[in-house]
Coordinates of C-alpha atoms and ligand atoms in Angstrom, one line a residue:
Chain N
M1 CA 11.0 18.9 -4.0
K2 CA 8.0 17.7 -1.6
I3 CA 6.5 14.5 -1.8
L4 CA 3.9 13.0 -0.4
V5 CA 3.0 9.4 0.1
L6 CA -0.4 8.6 0.1
V7 CA -0.9 5.3 2.3
H8 CA -4.6 3.3 4.1
N9 CA -4.1 1.0 6.3
G10 CA -5.0 -2.9 5.3
P11 CA -8.1 -4.6 7.3
D12 CA -6.1 -5.9 10.0
G13 CA -6.1 -1.6 10.6
K14 CA -2.1 -2.0 10.4
I15 CA -0.5 -0.2 7.2
A16 CA -0.7 -2.1 4.0
K17 CA 2.1 -3.9 3.4
A18 CA 1.9 -2.3 -0.3
A19 CA 1.5 1.6 1.2
L20 CA 5.1 0.8 2.9
E21 CA 6.8 -0.1 -0.1
A22 CA 5.2 3.2 -2.3
V23 CA 6.7 5.2 0.9
G24 CA 10.6 2.8 0.0
A25 CA 9.8 4.3 -3.9
A26 CA 9.5 7.9 -2.3
Q27 CA 12.9 7.7 0.0
S28 CA 14.4 5.9 -3.1
L29 CA 14.0 9.6 -5.4
G30 CA 15.0 11.9 -1.9
G31 CA 13.0 14.9 -0.9
E32 CA 11.0 16.4 2.0
I33 CA 8.9 13.2 2.1
S34 CA 5.5 13.3 4.0
A35 CA 3.6 9.8 4.8
V36 CA -0.2 10.9 4.8
N37 CA -3.3 8.2 5.9
P38 CA -6.3 10.3 4.3
V39 CA -8.8 7.4 3.9
G40 CA -11.1 6.1 6.4
D41 CA -12.2 2.5 6.9
V42 CA -14.4 2.6 4.6
P43 CA -13.1 1.5 1.2
L44 CA -16.2 3.5 -0.7
H45 CA -14.9 5.9 -3.6
S46 CA -17.6 8.7 -3.1
L47 CA -15.6 9.2 0.0
D48 CA -11.8 8.7 -0.7
V49 CA -12.3 11.2 -3.1
P50 CA -12.5 14.1 -1.4
A51 CA -10.1 12.9 1.4
L52 CA -7.7 11.8 -1.2
A53 CA -8.4 15.5 -3.4
T54 CA -7.8 17.9 -0.2
A55 CA -4.9 15.5 1.0
I56 CA -3.5 15.9 -2.4
K57 CA -4.3 20.9 -2.8
S58 CA -3.5 20.8 0.6
S59 CA 0.1 19.1 1.2
G60 CA 2.2 21.2 -1.9
A61 CA 3.4 18.4 -2.7
D62 CA 5.7 18.3 -6.4
I63 CA 5.2 14.5 -6.1
V64 CA 3.3 11.9 -5.1
I65 CA 3.2 8.4 -4.5
A66 CA 0.7 6.0 -4.0
P67 CA 0.8 2.6 -3.7
G68 CA -1.3 0.6 -6.2
T69 CA -4.1 -0.7 -3.7
S70 CA -7.4 -1.5 -5.4
R71 CA -8.8 0.5 -3.0
F72 CA -6.9 3.5 -4.4
A73 CA -6.6 2.5 -8.0
R74 CA -10.5 3.2 -7.8
S75 CA -10.5 6.5 -6.0
L76 CA -6.9 8.2 -7.0
P77 CA -8.0 8.6 -10.6
A78 CA -10.9 11.0 -9.7
A79 CA -8.8 12.4 -6.7
A80 CA -6.2 13.4 -9.1
F81 CA -8.4 14.9 -11.9
R82 CA -10.1 16.9 -8.8
A83 CA -6.8 18.6 -6.8
G84 CA -5.9 19.1 -10.8
A85 CA -3.1 16.4 -10.7
E86 CA -1.2 14.3 -13.5
I87 CA -1.3 10.7 -12.9
D88 CA 0.6 7.7 -13.5
T89 CA -0.7 4.4 -12.3
H90 CA 1.2 1.0 -12.5
I91 CA 4.8 2.6 -11.7
T92 CA 7.5 -0.3 -11.8
A93 CA 10.5 1.7 -11.3
V94 CA 11.1 5.5 -10.4
S95 CA 14.3 7.8 -10.4
N96 CA 15.4 11.5 -10.5
G97 CA 18.7 12.4 -12.5
P98 CA 19.8 15.0 -15.5
E99 CA 15.4 14.2 -16.8
G100 CA 14.1 15.3 -13.2
V101 CA 12.0 12.3 -12.2
T102 CA 10.7 9.9 -14.1
A103 CA 8.7 6.5 -13.8
Q104 CA 8.8 3.3 -16.2
R105 CA 5.6 1.9 -17.1
W106 CA 3.8 -1.1 -19.2
A107 CA 1.8 -0.9 -22.2
Y108 CA -0.3 -3.2 -24.1
R109 CA -0.2 -5.1 -21.3
Q110 CA 3.7 -6.3 -20.1
R111 CA 4.8 -6.2 -24.1
I112 CA 6.6 -3.0 -24.2
L113 CA 8.1 -1.5 -21.4
C114 CA 7.7 2.9 -20.8
T115 CA 10.0 5.9 -19.7
I116 CA 8.2 8.7 -18.9
T117 CA 8.4 12.2 -17.3
R118 CA 5.6 15.3 -17.0
S119 CA 6.0 18.7 -16.8
A120 CA 2.6 19.3 -14.4
R121 CA 2.4 19.1 -11.0
P122 CA 2.1 17.6 -8.9
W123 CA 2.2 13.9 -10.7
V124 CA 0.5 11.2 -8.7
L125 CA 2.6 7.9 -9.8
M126 CA 0.7 4.9 -8.2
T127 CA 3.6 2.4 -7.8
D128 CA 3.0 -1.6 -8.8
C129 CA 2.1 -3.7 -5.6
G130 CA 5.1 -6.2 -4.7
V131 CA 7.9 -3.9 -6.9
F132 CA 9.6 -1.5 -5.0
A133 CA 11.4 -2.8 -1.6
P134 CA 9.7 -1.5 1.5
A135 CA 10.7 1.0 3.7
E136 CA 12.0 0.4 6.9
E137 CA 9.5 0.9 10.0
G138 CA 10.6 3.8 11.8
S139 CA 11.8 5.5 9.1
F140 CA 9.0 7.9 8.6
T141 CA 5.5 8.5 10.3
V142 CA 2.3 7.9 9.4
E143 CA 0.0 11.5 10.1
N144 CA -3.6 10.9 9.7
A145 CA -5.5 13.7 8.0
A146 CA -8.8 15.6 9.1
P147 CA -12.1 13.4 7.8
V148 CA -13.4 15.6 4.5
Q149 CA -16.8 15.5 4.8
A150 CA -18.3 13.8 2.3
T151 CA -22.3 12.0 1.2
A152 CA -22.7 8.9 -0.4
S153 CA -25.6 6.6 -2.2
S154 CA -23.8 3.7 -1.4
E155 CA -22.5 1.5 1.0
C156 CA -20.5 -0.3 2.0
L157 CA -22.1 -3.8 2.7
G158 CA -18.5 -6.1 3.4
T159 CA -15.8 -8.8 1.9
Q160 CA -16.7 -11.8 0.0
A161 CA -13.9 -14.9 -1.2
A162 CA -14.4 -15.9 -5.0
V163 CA -14.6 -18.9 -3.9
A164 CA -15.6 -21.4 -1.6
G165 CA -12.9 -23.3 0.3
E166 CA -9.2 -22.4 0.8
Q167 CA -8.5 -19.1 -0.7
T168 CA -6.1 -20.9 -3.9
I169 CA -4.6 -17.1 -4.6
R170 CA -1.5 -16.6 -2.3
P171 CA 0.2 -13.4 -3.8
D172 CA 3.2 -13.7 -1.4
A173 CA 3.5 -17.5 -2.0
E174 CA 6.8 -18.2 -3.4
V175 CA 5.6 -20.3 -6.5
L176 CA 2.3 -19.6 -9.1
F177 CA 0.9 -23.1 -9.9
V178 CA -0.6 -22.6 -12.8
A179 CA -2.9 -24.8 -14.1
G180 CA -4.4 -24.9 -18.0
A181 CA -7.6 -26.3 -19.9
G182 CA -4.9 -29.6 -20.9
W183 CA -6.0 -31.3 -17.0
T184 CA -10.1 -30.7 -18.5
K185 CA -9.3 -32.9 -22.3
K186 CA -9.8 -36.2 -23.0
Q187 CA -6.4 -37.9 -22.3
A188 CA -4.0 -41.0 -24.5
D189 CA -6.4 -43.4 -22.4
G190 CA -9.9 -41.4 -24.3
A191 CA -11.4 -40.2 -21.6
T192 CA -11.0 -36.9 -19.6
H193 CA -10.3 -37.1 -15.8
P194 CA -11.5 -33.6 -13.7
G195 CA -12.3 -35.4 -11.2
E196 CA -8.3 -36.7 -10.5
A197 CA -6.6 -33.6 -12.1
A198 CA -8.2 -31.3 -9.7
A199 CA -7.5 -33.9 -6.4
L200 CA -4.0 -33.8 -7.8
I201 CA -3.1 -30.2 -7.9
K202 CA -5.3 -29.1 -5.0
D203 CA -3.3 -31.7 -3.5
F204 CA -0.1 -29.9 -4.8
L205 CA -1.5 -26.2 -3.4
A206 CA -1.9 -27.9 -0.1
A207 CA 1.4 -30.2 0.1
S208 CA 2.8 -26.9 -1.6
G209 CA 1.4 -23.4 -0.1
A210 CA 1.5 -22.4 -4.3
S211 CA -0.5 -19.6 -5.3
L212 CA -3.3 -21.0 -8.6
G213 CA -2.7 -19.3 -11.2
S214 CA -4.7 -20.8 -14.2
S215 CA -5.4 -20.4 -18.2
K216 CA -7.9 -18.0 -19.4
S217 CA -9.3 -21.5 -21.5
L218 CA -9.7 -23.3 -18.8
V219 CA -11.8 -21.6 -16.5
E220 CA -14.3 -20.9 -19.0
I221 CA -14.5 -24.7 -19.6
G222 CA -18.4 -26.8 -20.1
D223 CA -19.9 -27.8 -17.2
E224 CA -18.9 -31.3 -16.8
A225 CA -15.6 -29.4 -15.2
K226 CA -17.2 -26.5 -13.5
E227 CA -18.2 -28.2 -11.2
A228 CA -14.6 -30.5 -10.6
F229 CA -13.1 -27.3 -10.5
G230 CA -15.8 -25.1 -8.8
F231 CA -12.3 -24.5 -6.8
M232 CA -11.5 -21.6 -9.2
S233 CA -12.7 -18.9 -10.5
H234 CA -12.3 -15.4 -13.5
M235 CA -10.1 -14.6 -10.2
N236 CA -7.2 -17.7 -10.9
Q237 CA -6.9 -16.0 -14.6
V238 CA -3.1 -15.7 -15.8
G239 CA -2.8 -13.3 -18.6
Q240 CA -3.9 -10.6 -20.9
T241 CA -7.2 -10.1 -19.8
G242 CA -5.6 -12.0 -15.8
A243 CA -3.4 -10.9 -13.8
T244 CA 0.0 -10.6 -13.9
P245 CA 1.1 -11.6 -10.1
R246 CA 4.5 -11.9 -8.7
H247 CA 6.3 -14.9 -7.4
K248 CA 9.9 -16.1 -7.1
K249 CA 9.2 -19.2 -9.7
G250 CA 5.8 -20.7 -11.7
L251 CA 5.8 -23.5 -12.7
S252 CA 2.9 -23.8 -15.4
T253 CA 1.5 -27.6 -16.1
C254 CA -1.1 -29.1 -19.6
C255 CA -1.9 -24.7 -20.6
H256 CA -0.4 -24.6 -23.9
G257 CA 2.2 -20.9 -23.5
E258 CA -0.2 -18.9 -25.5
E259 CA 1.0 -15.2 -26.0
P260 CA -2.5 -13.8 -24.4
H261 CA -1.2 -16.1 -21.4
V262 CA 2.2 -16.0 -21.7
V263 CA 2.5 -12.0 -20.8
G264 CA 1.2 -12.2 -17.5
W265 CA 4.2 -14.0 -16.3
R266 CA 6.2 -11.3 -16.8
F267 CA 7.2 -11.1 -13.6
I268 CA 7.7 -14.5 -12.6
T269 CA 12.1 -15.0 -12.4
E270 CA 12.1 -19.2 -13.3
R271 CA 9.6 -20.6 -15.4
R272 CA 9.7 -24.2 -15.6
A273 CA 6.7 -26.1 -18.2
V274 CA 4.9 -29.9 -18.1
N275 CA 3.2 -30.6 -20.9
I276 CA 2.7 -33.6 -23.7
D277 CA 4.0 -31.2 -26.0
A278 CA 7.6 -30.5 -27.4
N279 CA 6.3 -27.9 -29.7
C280 CA 3.8 -26.3 -27.7
G281 CA 4.7 -22.1 -26.7
W282 CA 6.4 -22.4 -22.8
A283 CA 9.1 -24.7 -25.5
Q284 CA 9.6 -21.0 -28.1
G285 CA 12.6 -19.1 -25.5
K286 CA 9.0 -18.3 -23.2
A287 CA 10.3 -21.0 -20.3
D288 CA 13.5 -21.9 -18.6
V289 CA 12.4 -25.6 -18.7
L290 CA 10.1 -27.4 -20.5
Y291 CA 9.3 -31.6 -19.1
V292 CA 8.3 -33.1 -22.3
A293 CA 6.0 -35.4 -19.9
D294 CA 2.7 -35.6 -18.3
A295 CA 1.2 -33.4 -16.6
F296 CA -0.9 -36.0 -14.5
K297 CA 1.9 -38.8 -13.6
V298 CA 4.1 -36.2 -13.0
M299 CA 2.7 -34.1 -10.7
S300 CA 1.7 -37.5 -9.0
L301 CA 4.6 -38.5 -8.0
V302 CA 6.4 -34.9 -7.0
N303 CA 2.5 -34.8 -4.2
G304 CA 3.8 -38.4 -2.8
M305 CA 8.0 -37.0 -3.0
L306 CA 6.3 -33.3 -1.0
K307 CA 4.2 -35.6 1.6
P308 CA 6.0 -35.3 5.1
Chain P
M1 CA -37.8 -1.5 -13.1
K2 CA -37.4 1.2 -14.7
P3 CA -36.2 1.1 -17.8
L4 CA -32.5 1.8 -18.2
N5 CA -29.9 3.7 -20.4
I6 CA -26.4 1.9 -20.6
I7 CA -23.4 4.2 -21.6
V8 CA -21.1 1.3 -23.1
C9 CA -16.8 3.4 -23.5
G10 CA -15.0 0.8 -25.7
S11 CA -12.2 1.3 -27.8
I12 CA -10.1 -1.2 -30.2
V13 CA -6.6 -3.0 -29.8
P14 CA -4.1 -4.8 -31.4
D15 CA -5.1 -8.5 -31.5
P16 CA -3.4 -9.9 -28.9
L17 CA -1.9 -12.6 -31.4
Q18 CA -0.5 -9.8 -32.7
T19 CA 3.9 -9.3 -32.1
L20 CA 4.0 -5.1 -31.3
E21 CA 6.2 -2.8 -32.1
P22 CA 7.2 0.6 -30.9
V23 CA 8.3 3.4 -33.5
E24 CA 9.0 6.8 -33.0
T25 CA 6.9 9.2 -34.5
P26 CA 7.3 13.2 -34.8
Q27 CA 3.7 13.0 -33.0
G28 CA 5.3 10.6 -30.3
P29 CA 5.5 6.6 -29.6
A30 CA 3.6 4.8 -31.9
L31 CA 3.3 0.6 -33.1
K32 CA 4.5 -0.5 -36.2
N33 CA 2.4 -1.1 -39.2
E34 CA -0.4 0.5 -36.1
Q35 CA -3.0 0.6 -39.1
M36 CA -2.3 -2.9 -40.7
L37 CA -2.7 -4.7 -37.1
P38 CA -6.2 -6.3 -37.0
A39 CA -8.0 -5.5 -33.8
V40 CA -10.2 -6.2 -31.8
L41 CA -12.2 -4.7 -28.8
D42 CA -10.6 -4.2 -26.3
P43 CA -11.7 -7.3 -24.1
W44 CA -12.5 -5.9 -21.1
A45 CA -15.0 -3.2 -22.9
A46 CA -16.0 -5.9 -24.5
C47 CA -17.6 -7.8 -21.4
A48 CA -19.4 -5.2 -20.4
L49 CA -21.0 -4.8 -23.3
Y50 CA -22.3 -8.0 -22.5
E51 CA -23.2 -7.5 -19.7
A52 CA -24.8 -4.3 -21.0
A53 CA -26.4 -5.8 -23.6
H54 CA -27.7 -9.1 -20.7
L55 CA -29.2 -5.8 -17.8
A56 CA -31.2 -4.3 -21.3
A57 CA -32.6 -7.4 -22.3
S58 CA -34.3 -8.4 -18.4
T59 CA -35.0 -4.4 -18.1
P60 CA -37.8 -4.0 -20.7
G61 CA -37.9 -0.6 -22.7
S62 CA -33.5 -0.3 -21.7
Q63 CA -31.6 1.2 -24.3
V64 CA -27.3 1.1 -24.7
T65 CA -25.5 2.7 -26.6
L66 CA -21.3 2.1 -27.4
V67 CA -19.5 5.4 -27.6
S68 CA -16.0 4.8 -28.7
A69 CA -13.1 6.2 -29.6
G70 CA -10.6 5.1 -32.5
P71 CA -9.7 5.6 -36.3
A72 CA -12.6 6.0 -38.1
P73 CA -11.6 3.0 -40.3
K74 CA -10.8 0.8 -37.9
L75 CA -13.8 1.3 -36.2
R76 CA -15.8 0.7 -39.5
Q77 CA -13.5 -2.3 -39.9
L78 CA -14.7 -3.8 -36.2
M79 CA -18.1 -3.3 -36.4
M80 CA -18.9 -5.9 -39.1
S81 CA -18.5 -8.1 -36.2
V82 CA -18.7 -6.4 -33.2
A83 CA -22.8 -5.3 -34.4
Q84 CA -23.3 -8.5 -34.5
K85 CA -22.9 -9.3 -30.8
A86 CA -26.0 -7.2 -29.2
P87 CA -28.3 -4.4 -30.2
F88 CA -26.8 -0.8 -29.2
A89 CA -26.4 2.4 -31.5
L90 CA -23.4 3.9 -31.6
V91 CA -21.8 6.8 -30.6
A92 CA -18.4 7.7 -32.9
V93 CA -15.6 9.6 -32.2
N94 CA -12.6 9.6 -35.2
A95 CA -9.0 9.9 -32.7
P96 CA -6.3 8.2 -32.0
A97 CA -6.5 5.4 -29.6
G98 CA -3.9 3.2 -28.4
G99 CA -1.8 2.6 -25.4
F100 CA 0.6 5.6 -25.5
A101 CA -3.2 7.9 -26.4
D102 CA -3.6 10.8 -23.3
A103 CA -6.2 8.9 -21.2
R104 CA -7.2 12.6 -19.9
A105 CA -7.9 13.7 -23.2
T106 CA -9.8 10.5 -24.3
A107 CA -11.9 10.6 -21.3
A108 CA -12.9 14.5 -22.5
E109 CA -13.3 13.3 -25.8
L110 CA -15.5 10.3 -24.9
A111 CA -17.3 12.6 -22.3
K112 CA -18.0 15.6 -25.2
A113 CA -19.5 12.9 -27.3
I114 CA -21.9 11.6 -23.9
K115 CA -23.2 15.1 -23.5
A116 CA -24.3 15.0 -27.5
I117 CA -26.5 12.4 -27.8
P118 CA -30.1 13.8 -27.2
G119 CA -32.6 13.7 -25.1
L120 CA -29.5 11.8 -22.1
D121 CA -30.7 12.5 -18.8
M122 CA -28.0 12.2 -16.7
S123 CA -28.8 11.4 -13.9
N124 CA -30.0 8.8 -14.5
V125 CA -27.6 7.2 -16.9
L126 CA -25.6 3.9 -16.0
L127 CA -21.7 4.7 -17.5
F128 CA -19.7 1.3 -18.6
G129 CA -15.6 0.5 -19.4
G130 CA -13.4 -1.3 -18.9
C131 CA -11.6 -1.7 -15.5
S132 CA -8.8 -1.2 -17.2
S133 CA -7.6 -1.2 -21.5
A134 CA -5.2 -3.5 -23.4
A135 CA -3.9 -0.3 -25.2
R136 CA -3.0 1.0 -22.1
D137 CA -3.5 -0.4 -19.4
A138 CA -3.7 2.4 -16.8
G139 CA -6.5 2.4 -15.7
V140 CA -8.1 5.6 -14.6
T141 CA -10.2 7.0 -18.6
M142 CA -13.1 5.8 -16.5
Q143 CA -13.1 7.2 -13.1
F144 CA -11.4 10.7 -15.2
L145 CA -14.5 10.0 -17.9
A146 CA -17.3 10.2 -14.3
E147 CA -15.8 13.2 -13.2
E148 CA -16.3 15.0 -16.5
L149 CA -19.7 13.2 -16.3
G150 CA -20.5 14.7 -12.3
I151 CA -21.4 11.3 -11.3
S152 CA -19.5 9.9 -8.1
E153 CA -20.4 6.7 -7.7
F154 CA -17.8 4.8 -9.5
F155 CA -16.7 0.7 -9.0
Q156 CA -13.8 -0.4 -10.5
A157 CA -12.9 -4.4 -11.7
V158 CA -16.6 -5.3 -11.5
D159 CA -17.9 -9.5 -12.2
E160 CA -21.2 -9.0 -10.6
L161 CA -24.0 -6.5 -10.7
K162 CA -27.4 -7.1 -9.5
F163 CA -30.5 -4.7 -9.7
S164 CA -33.4 -4.8 -6.8
E165 CA -37.4 -3.5 -8.9
D166 CA -36.6 -0.1 -7.0
G167 CA -33.5 0.3 -9.1
S168 CA -31.0 0.2 -6.3
F169 CA -27.7 -2.5 -7.0
T170 CA -24.6 -4.1 -5.5
V171 CA -22.1 -5.0 -6.9
L172 CA -18.5 -6.8 -6.3
E173 CA -15.8 -5.8 -6.8
R174 CA -12.3 -7.3 -7.4
I175 CA -10.1 -7.0 -4.0
E176 CA -7.0 -8.3 -3.0
G177 CA -6.4 -12.3 -2.3
G178 CA -9.4 -12.9 -4.9
S179 CA -11.8 -11.6 -2.7
Y180 CA -15.1 -9.0 -3.5
L181 CA -15.7 -6.2 -1.5
K182 CA -19.5 -5.7 -2.3
S183 CA -21.2 -2.4 -2.1
S184 CA -24.8 -2.2 -1.9
C185 CA -25.8 1.8 -4.1
K186 CA -29.2 3.5 -4.3
T187 CA -29.7 5.5 -6.7
L188 CA -28.0 5.8 -10.3
P189 CA -26.4 7.9 -12.2
A190 CA -23.2 5.4 -11.2
A191 CA -19.9 3.3 -13.3
I192 CA -18.7 1.1 -14.0
G193 CA -15.3 -0.5 -14.8
W194 CA -16.5 -4.4 -15.5
A195 CA -13.1 -7.7 -15.3
T196 CA -14.7 -10.2 -16.8
G197 CA -18.4 -10.6 -15.3
S198 CA -19.7 -13.2 -16.3
L199 CA -21.8 -14.0 -19.5
P200 CA -19.6 -16.0 -22.8
E201 CA -18.9 -13.6 -25.6
P202 CA -21.4 -13.8 -28.1
P203 CA -21.9 -15.5 -30.2
N204 CA -22.5 -13.5 -34.0
N205 CA -25.9 -12.4 -35.3
P206 CA -26.2 -11.8 -38.5
R207 CA -29.9 -10.8 -37.7
T208 CA -28.3 -8.8 -35.2
G209 CA -26.6 -7.1 -37.2
M210 CA -28.4 -6.5 -40.6
M211 CA -30.4 -4.5 -37.2
N212 CA -27.2 -2.6 -36.4
M213 CA -25.8 -1.6 -39.5
P214 CA -27.6 1.0 -40.5
K215 CA -27.7 3.6 -38.3
I216 CA -23.9 2.6 -36.8
M217 CA -23.1 3.4 -40.8
A218 CA -24.7 6.5 -39.9
A219 CA -22.4 6.9 -36.8
L220 CA -19.7 6.2 -38.5
A221 CA -20.2 9.0 -41.0
K222 CA -21.2 11.4 -38.7
A223 CA -17.6 10.5 -36.1
Q224 CA -16.3 13.9 -35.2
P225 CA -12.2 14.1 -35.3
A226 CA -11.2 14.9 -31.3
A227 CA -9.2 18.2 -31.0
P228 CA -5.4 17.1 -31.1
A229 CA -4.5 16.3 -27.1
A230 CA -2.3 18.4 -25.5
G231 CA -0.4 18.2 -22.8
G232 CA 0.1 13.8 -21.4
A233 CA 3.1 12.5 -20.2
K234 CA 6.8 12.3 -22.2
Y235 CA 7.9 9.2 -23.3
L236 CA 11.6 9.1 -23.1
K237 CA 12.2 5.7 -24.0
T238 CA 9.4 2.8 -25.3
E239 CA 11.2 -0.4 -25.4
I240 CA 10.7 -4.9 -25.5
P241 CA 12.9 -5.4 -23.3
S242 CA 13.8 -8.5 -24.7
S243 CA 11.8 -12.0 -22.5
K244 CA 13.2 -14.4 -24.8
R245 CA 14.8 -17.3 -22.9
D246 CA 16.9 -20.4 -23.5
T247 CA 14.8 -23.1 -22.8
R248 CA 15.9 -26.2 -21.5
I249 CA 13.7 -28.3 -23.8
V250 CA 13.7 -32.2 -21.6
K251 CA 12.4 -34.7 -23.5
D252 CA 12.6 -39.1 -22.5
M253 CA 13.8 -38.4 -18.7
P254 CA 11.1 -40.7 -16.4
E255 CA 8.2 -39.1 -15.3
E256 CA 10.0 -40.1 -11.4
E257 CA 13.5 -37.9 -12.1
I258 CA 11.1 -35.5 -13.7
A259 CA 8.9 -35.2 -10.4
R260 CA 12.4 -35.0 -8.1
E261 CA 13.8 -32.1 -10.1
I262 CA 10.7 -30.5 -10.0
V263 CA 11.0 -30.8 -6.3
Q264 CA 14.1 -30.2 -5.5
W265 CA 13.5 -26.9 -7.5
I266 CA 10.4 -26.4 -5.3
R267 CA 12.3 -26.7 -2.2
G268 CA 16.0 -24.8 -2.9
Ligands
LIG401 C1 -8.1 -11.4 -26.8 C2 -8.3 -12.8 -25.1 C3 -7.7 -11.9 -24.1 C4 -6.9 -13.8 -24.0 N1 -6.6 -13.5 -22.5 C5 -6.5 -14.8 -21.9 C6 -4.8 -14.9 -20.5 O1 -5.9 -12.9 -19.6 N2 -5.7 -15.6 -20.0 C7 -4.6 -16.6 -21.5 O2 -5.0 -18.0 -20.2 N3 -5.7 -16.8 -22.5 C8 -6.1 -15.5 -23.1 N4 -6.7 -15.6 -23.6 C9 -6.5 -17.5 -24.4 C10 -5.7 -17.6 -25.3 O3 -5.0 -17.1 -26.6 C11 -5.0 -19.4 -25.8 O4 -6.6 -19.4 -25.4 C12 -5.8 -19.4 -23.6 O5 -4.3 -19.1 -23.1 C13 -5.5 -21.4 -24.4 O6 -5.8 -21.9 -22.8 P1 -4.6 -23.5 -21.9 O7 -3.2 -23.1 -22.7 O8 -4.8 -23.5 -21.1 O9 -5.6 -24.5 -23.4 P2 -4.8 -25.3 -25.0 O10 -4.8 -24.0 -25.9 O11 -5.8 -26.6 -25.3 O12 -4.1 -25.8 -24.4 C14 -4.5 -26.9 -23.0 C15 -2.8 -27.7 -23.5 O13 -3.0 -28.9 -22.4 C16 -1.9 -30.1 -22.7 N5 -2.3 -31.2 -22.6 C17 -2.7 -31.8 -22.1 N6 -3.3 -33.0 -21.7 C18 -1.9 -32.8 -21.4 C19 -1.5 -33.4 -20.4 N7 -1.7 -34.4 -19.7 N8 0.0 -33.2 -19.4 C20 0.3 -32.6 -19.7 N9 0.1 -31.6 -21.2 C21 -1.4 -31.6 -21.0 C22 -1.7 -29.5 -24.6 O14 -0.4 -30.1 -25.5 C23 -1.8 -28.2 -24.4 O15 -1.0 -28.2 -25.0 C24 -7.3 -14.9 -24.3 C25 -7.5 -14.6 -25.9 C26 -8.1 -12.9 -26.6 C27 -8.8 -13.6 -28.5

């Protein structure tokens, strides 16, 4: 079996971590592996698609594995189409057994786990980031493919942060801290305290290094609270119409734990929640521990204890 | 600016509050009681529709067409509410829609339906859809469809699209680590897989619904049944791995002690 692994460099010019994971996935299948970087520095669909399609076609590979980075997620499906290959995305496991090569992926946003196979070749498998053990440096070499001529009506203008200030989305953090709309709701004193809530959250992120997630309701809040919560955006949203981050631990605060939110927690191993409502969603087998308490008080104490 | 011809692709998915269970059928995996499950417009495709309507409203003479592949009775049901959200014309394809339907076959059906729109000038099309469906969640259909239609400019997970007077535009695409990639594009045609965008769900407007409905009913009556999909993935197993945890519910613990437990857990 010939396996082609498609990789690209990260912004630092080195091979992206997710690409090392894709090589790791390929190595777990066995076979003859070649790793190729067919794309240049400019991440544009109209340039990447012909380069990727040429790499697939010219490799003669049976299986093509590539990391599900935003760059390949954009362009690889069209490249597979042009190369006459089949493609499946968000792959979370691969194996080579009696059924041949099989792969796992989720349907219905992490609700139903599917094990699939295909007889058509080449078969492109795009791996989810943060799932596979990365290949060891030195266990493979990357060949840079010759550039493929293509024209584009588009131009890449560079990157920009979704919100001003410090980056709160930290995929490599051990802890995910999720803030829900409860932070902006009327509290026991009959008033809202968005400024205090935002300060508590920001202090926790600074002291713990955690990544910040949010419920949909919090990123869609009204104007008054929006000002205080200007450090978060839709990009922080976890769930059905948000992200499915991978962190070892997740702490949910002031968030009800409704199903469309909790489907985004599928890959969070240890889960704890702080909510004043003992019957919230987290109590229904969705968290390991639910602390029935006021998150304002608890997080203020946590922040005090985390301070050096 | 020249009027825009915006084609939005979007279908139905089960209401996310429903419990889903896979079952085996002779045609492959399906959802238990699939026909009975309340459906909604696929959330990211819905964002695409609202962005399209907003863009069309601010560019006089523009037209929005929703192209939707799904079982006709379910589409009819869905249109009762979606038709009240924004002015659009519907092109319906009577085809299976769901997490196990083949994306390549879906894209081919959508392409066929789009190419059959009378008088459509492909060189001036702005193709919209969601960046990923809440059913298949593959994020590939829009790219396949763009290929079928010969559109080579595609942007994925877009939160912002801004046109200039000369018809060029800029987009912000979501990339890793909470950042955006900003690109510009000189001309149409182009395809956009929308993420959330920036618009709230419009309230139901019965007047818009009344204006849309006759055209929509006619489109539904005309909906062509799709050819059965050939090929696709072979499903060896579909399952719901148990995710129910044995929740320890901690009541009446002093906040000081809760905080200490949390800190210990974070550091441990
Ligand atoms: C199509 C669709 C897609 C969706 N996608 C998503 C998605 O991707 N992500 C998502 O999150 N949601 C999603 N939702 C919405 C989801 O169903 C819920 O409405 C949402 O998650 C609720 O957010 P919340 O828990 O923050 O707010 P609320 O439901 O308002 O809950 C607030 C919580 O805060 C608690 N609280 C208040 N004050 C305190 C305090 N002082 N201390 C502790 N607890 C306190 C309350 O007890 C309550 O449980 C989607 C819905 C639909 C229909």
